[in-house]
Short mmCIF file of C-alpha atoms and ligand atoms in Angstrom, two decimals:
data_model
loop_
_atom_site.label_atom_id
_atom_site.label_comp_id
_atom_site.label_asym_id
_atom_site.label_seq_id
_atom_site.Cartn_x
_atom_site.Cartn_y
_atom_site.Cartn_z
CA MET A 4 1.66 -41.15 6.13
CA ALA A 5 3.85 -38.29 4.93
CA ASP A 6 3.00 -39.32 1.35
CA LEU A 7 -0.69 -39.17 2.09
CA GLU A 8 -0.30 -35.68 3.58
CA ALA A 9 1.59 -34.54 0.47
CA VAL A 10 -1.15 -35.93 -1.79
CA LEU A 11 -3.84 -34.19 0.28
CA ALA A 12 -1.91 -30.90 0.14
CA ASP A 13 -1.59 -31.27 -3.65
CA VAL A 14 -5.30 -31.97 -4.03
CA SER A 15 -6.34 -28.98 -1.91
CA TYR A 16 -3.90 -26.75 -3.87
CA LEU A 17 -5.24 -27.92 -7.24
CA MET A 18 -8.83 -27.49 -6.06
CA ALA A 19 -8.05 -23.97 -4.91
CA MET A 20 -6.46 -23.23 -8.32
CA GLU A 21 -9.62 -24.45 -10.02
CA ARG A 22 -11.90 -22.48 -7.66
CA SER A 23 -9.93 -19.31 -8.31
CA LYS A 24 -10.91 -19.55 -11.99
CA ALA A 25 -14.61 -19.65 -11.20
CA PRO A 26 -16.33 -16.23 -11.49
CA ALA A 27 -18.14 -16.77 -8.17
CA ALA A 28 -14.82 -16.74 -6.33
CA LYS A 29 -13.94 -13.30 -7.60
CA THR A 30 -15.90 -11.22 -5.13
CA ILE A 31 -13.38 -8.48 -4.50
CA LYS A 32 -13.71 -6.68 -1.18
CA LYS A 33 -14.38 -3.02 -1.93
CA VAL A 34 -12.48 -0.35 -0.07
CA THR A 35 -14.50 2.76 0.67
CA LEU A 36 -12.42 5.90 0.90
CA PRO A 37 -13.32 8.48 3.54
CA ASP A 38 -14.77 11.84 2.49
CA ALA A 39 -12.36 14.15 0.68
CA SER A 40 -12.54 16.68 3.53
CA ILE A 41 -10.44 14.28 5.61
CA HIS A 42 -7.38 15.63 3.85
CA ASN A 43 -7.37 18.64 6.22
CA VAL A 44 -6.99 16.29 9.19
CA VAL A 45 -4.23 14.24 7.53
CA HIS A 46 -2.43 17.41 6.44
CA LEU A 47 -2.48 18.67 10.03
CA HIS A 48 -1.05 15.31 11.12
CA PHE A 49 1.86 15.66 8.64
CA GLN A 50 2.51 19.23 9.73
CA GLN A 51 2.58 18.27 13.41
CA GLU A 52 4.97 15.41 12.65
CA GLY A 53 7.05 17.67 10.42
CA THR A 54 6.70 15.14 7.60
CA TYR A 55 5.03 17.26 4.93
CA LEU A 56 8.21 17.14 2.86
CA PHE A 57 8.82 15.94 -0.68
CA GLU A 58 11.26 13.28 0.56
CA LYS A 59 8.90 11.87 3.20
CA ILE A 60 5.82 11.76 0.99
CA HIS A 61 7.78 10.39 -1.94
CA SER A 62 9.22 7.54 0.15
CA GLN A 63 5.71 6.10 0.48
CA ARG A 64 4.44 4.12 -2.47
CA MET A 65 1.13 5.98 -2.76
CA GLY A 66 2.90 9.27 -2.10
CA ALA A 67 5.35 8.62 -4.94
CA TYR A 68 2.46 7.70 -7.24
CA TYR A 69 0.48 10.91 -6.57
CA LEU A 70 3.53 13.18 -6.50
CA ARG A 71 4.61 11.78 -9.85
CA LYS A 72 1.15 12.42 -11.26
CA PHE A 73 1.26 15.98 -9.93
CA VAL A 74 4.80 16.83 -11.06
CA GLY A 75 4.43 15.15 -14.46
CA ASP A 76 7.16 13.76 -16.68
CA LYS A 77 8.71 17.00 -17.83
CA CYS A 78 10.58 18.10 -14.72
CA ASN A 79 14.29 17.54 -15.25
CA ILE A 80 15.07 17.78 -11.52
CA TYR A 81 12.52 15.10 -10.69
CA GLU A 82 13.81 12.90 -13.51
CA PHE A 83 17.31 13.33 -12.03
CA LEU A 84 16.08 12.29 -8.58
CA ARG A 85 14.31 9.22 -9.96
CA ALA A 86 17.46 8.19 -11.82
CA ILE A 87 19.40 8.39 -8.53
CA LEU A 88 16.79 6.36 -6.65
CA MET A 89 16.96 3.65 -9.32
CA PHE A 90 20.76 3.77 -9.18
CA GLU A 91 20.70 3.16 -5.42
CA GLY A 92 18.88 -0.12 -6.04
CA ILE A 93 21.67 -1.53 -8.24
CA ALA A 94 23.59 -4.19 -6.33
CA ALA A 95 26.41 -4.93 -8.82
CA HIS A 96 29.35 -2.54 -8.42
CA GLU A 97 30.42 -2.50 -12.10
CA GLN A 98 26.88 -1.78 -13.23
CA ARG A 99 26.63 1.02 -10.64
CA LYS A 100 29.84 2.62 -11.92
CA LYS A 101 28.53 2.64 -15.48
CA ARG A 102 25.13 4.03 -14.47
CA ALA A 103 26.64 6.71 -12.18
CA LYS A 104 28.70 8.01 -15.09
CA GLU A 105 25.64 8.06 -17.38
CA ILE A 106 23.64 9.98 -14.76
CA TYR A 107 26.47 12.45 -14.26
CA ASP A 108 26.82 13.05 -18.01
CA LYS A 109 23.10 13.48 -18.56
CA PHE A 110 22.12 15.61 -15.57
CA VAL A 111 25.26 17.36 -14.33
CA PHE A 112 28.00 17.62 -16.95
CA ALA A 113 25.98 19.32 -19.68
CA ASP A 114 24.57 21.94 -17.28
CA ARG A 115 28.01 22.63 -15.85
CA LEU A 116 29.41 23.17 -19.32
CA ALA A 117 26.59 25.56 -20.19
CA MET A 118 27.03 27.25 -16.75
CA SER A 119 23.31 26.75 -16.21
CA SER A 120 23.45 24.33 -13.30
CA THR A 121 21.30 25.15 -10.27
CA MET A 122 23.42 22.78 -8.20
CA PRO A 123 26.03 24.37 -5.92
CA GLU A 124 29.42 24.02 -7.59
CA GLU A 125 31.04 22.33 -4.56
CA ILE A 126 28.47 19.48 -4.67
CA ALA A 127 28.97 19.00 -8.42
CA GLN A 128 32.75 19.06 -7.97
CA MET A 129 32.63 16.53 -5.09
CA LEU A 130 30.57 14.20 -7.27
CA SER A 131 32.87 14.61 -10.25
CA ASP A 132 35.95 13.84 -8.04
CA ALA A 133 34.32 10.73 -6.56
CA LEU A 134 33.44 9.39 -9.99
CA LYS A 135 36.93 10.13 -11.36
CA GLU A 136 38.33 7.90 -8.63
CA GLY A 137 36.31 5.14 -10.22
CA GLU A 138 34.22 4.50 -7.14
CA ALA A 139 30.45 4.46 -7.18
CA PRO A 140 29.20 3.47 -3.73
CA ILE A 141 25.44 3.57 -3.18
CA SER A 142 25.90 6.83 -1.26
CA VAL A 143 27.78 8.66 -4.04
CA PHE A 144 24.78 10.88 -4.86
CA SER A 145 23.78 11.59 -1.22
CA ALA A 146 24.66 15.29 -1.23
CA VAL A 147 23.09 15.75 -4.69
CA LYS A 148 19.95 14.02 -3.50
CA ARG A 149 19.62 16.32 -0.49
CA HIS A 150 19.96 19.31 -2.80
CA LEU A 151 17.33 17.94 -5.22
CA TYR A 152 14.86 17.21 -2.41
CA GLN A 153 15.24 20.76 -1.13
CA HIS A 154 14.67 22.13 -4.61
CA LEU A 155 11.61 19.91 -5.20
CA ASN A 156 10.23 20.86 -1.79
CA GLU A 157 10.39 24.55 -2.58
CA LYS A 158 9.08 24.13 -6.09
CA TYR A 159 6.16 21.74 -5.60
CA MET A 160 5.00 21.14 -2.05
CA ASP A 161 2.94 24.30 -1.79
CA GLY A 162 1.00 23.52 -4.98
CA PHE A 163 0.76 19.83 -4.15
CA SER A 164 -1.02 20.60 -0.84
CA LYS A 165 -3.85 22.26 -2.84
CA SER A 166 -4.11 19.59 -5.54
CA GLN A 167 -6.61 16.82 -6.19
CA GLU A 168 -3.72 14.34 -6.16
CA TYR A 169 -2.91 15.31 -2.57
CA VAL A 170 -6.55 15.02 -1.51
CA ARG A 171 -6.66 11.47 -2.88
CA PHE A 172 -3.34 10.57 -1.27
CA CYS A 173 -4.63 11.83 2.10
CA GLN A 174 -7.77 9.71 1.77
CA TRP A 175 -5.60 6.58 1.35
CA LYS A 176 -3.25 7.71 4.09
CA TYR A 177 -6.15 8.14 6.48
CA LEU A 178 -7.22 4.54 5.84
CA GLU A 179 -3.68 3.37 6.46
CA LEU A 180 -3.39 5.32 9.73
CA LEU A 181 -6.76 4.06 10.88
CA THR A 182 -6.05 0.42 10.14
CA PRO A 183 -2.30 -0.19 10.26
CA ASP A 184 -2.79 -3.96 9.80
CA LEU A 185 -4.74 -3.57 6.58
CA ILE A 186 -3.53 -6.96 5.45
CA SER A 187 -2.26 -9.97 7.39
CA LEU A 188 -1.80 -13.75 7.17
CA GLN A 189 -5.49 -14.14 8.13
CA ASP A 190 -6.48 -12.82 4.69
CA PHE A 191 -5.00 -15.86 2.92
CA SER A 192 -5.52 -19.62 2.81
CA ILE A 193 -2.08 -21.16 2.60
CA HIS A 194 -1.63 -24.27 0.46
CA ARG A 195 1.42 -26.38 -0.30
CA ILE A 196 5.08 -25.40 -0.39
CA ILE A 197 6.21 -24.62 -3.93
CA GLY A 198 9.83 -23.73 -3.28
CA ARG A 199 12.55 -23.08 -0.73
CA GLY A 200 15.00 -20.20 -0.70
CA GLY A 201 17.89 -19.09 1.46
CA PHE A 202 15.76 -17.47 4.15
CA GLY A 203 12.49 -19.35 4.01
CA GLU A 204 9.79 -21.06 2.02
CA VAL A 205 7.44 -20.08 -0.79
CA TYR A 206 3.82 -21.30 -0.63
CA GLY A 207 0.93 -21.29 -3.02
CA CYS A 208 -1.87 -19.32 -1.36
CA ARG A 209 -5.32 -18.01 -2.11
CA LYS A 210 -6.53 -14.53 -1.16
CA ASP A 211 -9.82 -15.25 0.57
CA ASP A 212 -11.83 -12.23 -0.60
CA SER A 213 -10.89 -12.32 -4.29
CA GLY A 214 -10.13 -16.04 -4.65
CA LYS A 215 -6.92 -15.14 -6.53
CA MET A 216 -4.09 -17.64 -6.35
CA LEU A 217 -0.75 -16.04 -5.42
CA ALA A 218 2.68 -16.98 -4.12
CA MET A 219 3.49 -16.27 -0.46
CA LYS A 220 7.18 -15.96 0.29
CA LEU A 221 7.84 -16.22 4.01
CA LEU A 222 11.29 -15.16 5.18
CA ASP A 223 12.29 -16.29 8.63
CA LYS A 224 13.56 -13.34 10.72
CA LYS A 225 15.88 -15.55 12.78
CA ARG A 226 17.47 -17.03 9.66
CA ILE A 227 17.88 -13.54 8.18
CA LYS A 228 19.64 -12.40 11.34
CA VAL A 229 21.96 -15.43 11.54
CA LYS A 230 22.95 -15.05 7.86
CA LYS A 231 23.19 -11.24 8.19
CA GLY A 232 20.70 -10.89 5.33
CA GLU A 233 18.81 -7.82 6.60
CA TYR A 234 20.03 -5.64 3.73
CA LEU A 235 19.16 -8.30 1.14
CA ALA A 236 15.66 -8.79 2.50
CA VAL A 237 14.83 -5.08 2.65
CA ASN A 238 16.38 -4.55 -0.77
CA GLU A 239 14.33 -7.38 -2.28
CA ARG A 240 11.16 -5.83 -0.90
CA ASN A 241 12.03 -2.33 -2.10
CA MET A 242 13.11 -3.47 -5.54
CA LEU A 243 10.04 -5.62 -6.09
CA ALA A 244 7.84 -2.71 -5.00
CA LYS A 245 9.51 -0.39 -7.52
CA VAL A 246 9.78 -2.67 -10.52
CA ASP A 247 6.95 -2.63 -13.00
CA SER A 248 7.92 -5.15 -15.68
CA PRO A 249 6.20 -8.04 -17.42
CA PHE A 250 9.37 -10.09 -16.78
CA VAL A 251 9.43 -9.66 -12.99
CA VAL A 252 6.79 -10.93 -10.57
CA ASN A 253 4.56 -8.25 -9.07
CA LEU A 254 4.72 -7.64 -5.35
CA TYR A 255 1.15 -7.10 -4.14
CA TYR A 256 1.66 -6.90 -0.38
CA ALA A 257 4.53 -6.93 2.09
CA PHE A 258 3.86 -7.28 5.81
CA GLN A 259 5.31 -8.98 8.84
CA THR A 260 4.45 -11.17 11.78
CA PRO A 261 6.64 -11.37 14.90
CA GLU A 262 8.63 -14.23 13.27
CA LYS A 263 8.31 -13.73 9.50
CA LEU A 264 8.57 -11.21 6.70
CA CYS A 265 5.89 -11.95 4.15
CA PHE A 266 5.82 -11.07 0.44
CA ILE A 267 2.71 -11.77 -1.64
CA LEU A 268 3.71 -12.22 -5.28
CA ASP A 269 2.35 -13.31 -8.64
CA LEU A 270 2.20 -17.07 -8.72
CA MET A 271 4.38 -18.29 -11.58
CA ASN A 272 3.81 -21.71 -13.03
CA VAL A 273 6.76 -24.03 -13.56
CA SER A 274 6.80 -23.85 -17.36
CA ILE A 275 6.93 -20.04 -17.37
CA ARG A 276 9.62 -19.93 -14.69
CA SER A 277 11.87 -22.32 -16.56
CA THR A 278 11.58 -20.29 -19.78
CA PHE A 279 13.60 -17.40 -18.33
N1 ATP B 835 6.36 -16.07 -7.41
C1 ATP B 835 6.63 -17.38 -7.41
N2 ATP B 835 5.80 -18.25 -8.01
C2 ATP B 835 6.07 -19.58 -8.00
N3 ATP B 835 7.15 -20.12 -7.41
C3 ATP B 835 8.03 -19.30 -6.81
C4 ATP B 835 7.81 -17.89 -6.76
N4 ATP B 835 8.84 -17.33 -6.10
C5 ATP B 835 9.65 -18.32 -5.75
N5 ATP B 835 9.18 -19.51 -6.16
C6 ATP B 835 9.79 -20.83 -5.95
O1 ATP B 835 10.45 -20.84 -4.71
C7 ATP B 835 11.86 -21.08 -4.89
C8 ATP B 835 12.64 -20.25 -3.91
O2 ATP B 835 12.39 -18.91 -4.22
P1 ATP B 835 13.14 -17.72 -3.53
O3 ATP B 835 12.76 -16.46 -4.18
O4 ATP B 835 12.98 -17.83 -2.06
O5 ATP B 835 14.61 -18.12 -3.95
P2 ATP B 835 15.95 -17.45 -3.55
O6 ATP B 835 16.02 -16.12 -4.20
O7 ATP B 835 17.00 -18.46 -3.86
O8 ATP B 835 15.78 -17.32 -2.00
P3 ATP B 835 16.12 -16.12 -1.04
O9 ATP B 835 15.53 -14.86 -1.63
O10 ATP B 835 15.41 -16.53 0.22
O11 ATP B 835 17.60 -16.11 -0.97
C9 ATP B 835 12.14 -20.77 -6.34
O12 ATP B 835 13.20 -21.52 -6.85
C10 ATP B 835 10.84 -21.13 -7.01
O13 ATP B 835 10.81 -22.53 -7.26
#
């Protein structure tokens, strides 16, 4: 009986894979953005919440995207901040030590030598002392980061509030505020299990509106709690959201149910997975 169920699951999975290739299945649901004037309402909302700050907007994926577009690639302070944010995602201690030193040399040391640093000397000195001790905890750049955020706030947030990038960000934000559960399990047909990990299972699934086959990784909240894996789970989500590489699966959605954390990822086939 169990064999029969496994065969049926395989057949339905293969049929779904086939259907997803058919052009008819690719009827993508269109999202209609609200009128651009809505940005006044969203801006008021941020002001009332006290969240119209570089740090708060940048911590949202869309916010980071539009702020980056607005600031451009030539701002050294922003480049410094981004290097720190990437550094904070490095789990291996030795690798963090090496990267912290590189960041210090590139963004702090040269400016200090040339006496052209805008960073208060006590913050730069604290950082230099911490790195000399050979320690590079994730928090080693905390004070620097606060200083950079303040600087970026003063330099850009006024201009950003009047930009096209901000208008577009507010249109997306409005949609998000209006429909907090923009995506849920109901949007997918779940097929067979394709793998098991430490905190849960990975399924092949099909997004109903587009017909695209994807992988659904479901992490069990109870198992995460028992194994004290909260940090790992959040880190995995944040890292996957940041990484943009042909060698790492894309994270399309991350949401939760009362029992599960759910990641929707590129579906890798076995031959590709075993190549790396
Ligand atoms: N995107 C994917 N496409 C296809 N199969 C996948 C995908 N992600 C994971 N799998 C399969 O599921 C198995 C478990 O994956 P998972 O990422 O959960 O492993 P893990 O990192 O060991 O687990 P955990 O993150 O829960 O500790 C993998 O070995 C692989 O066979």
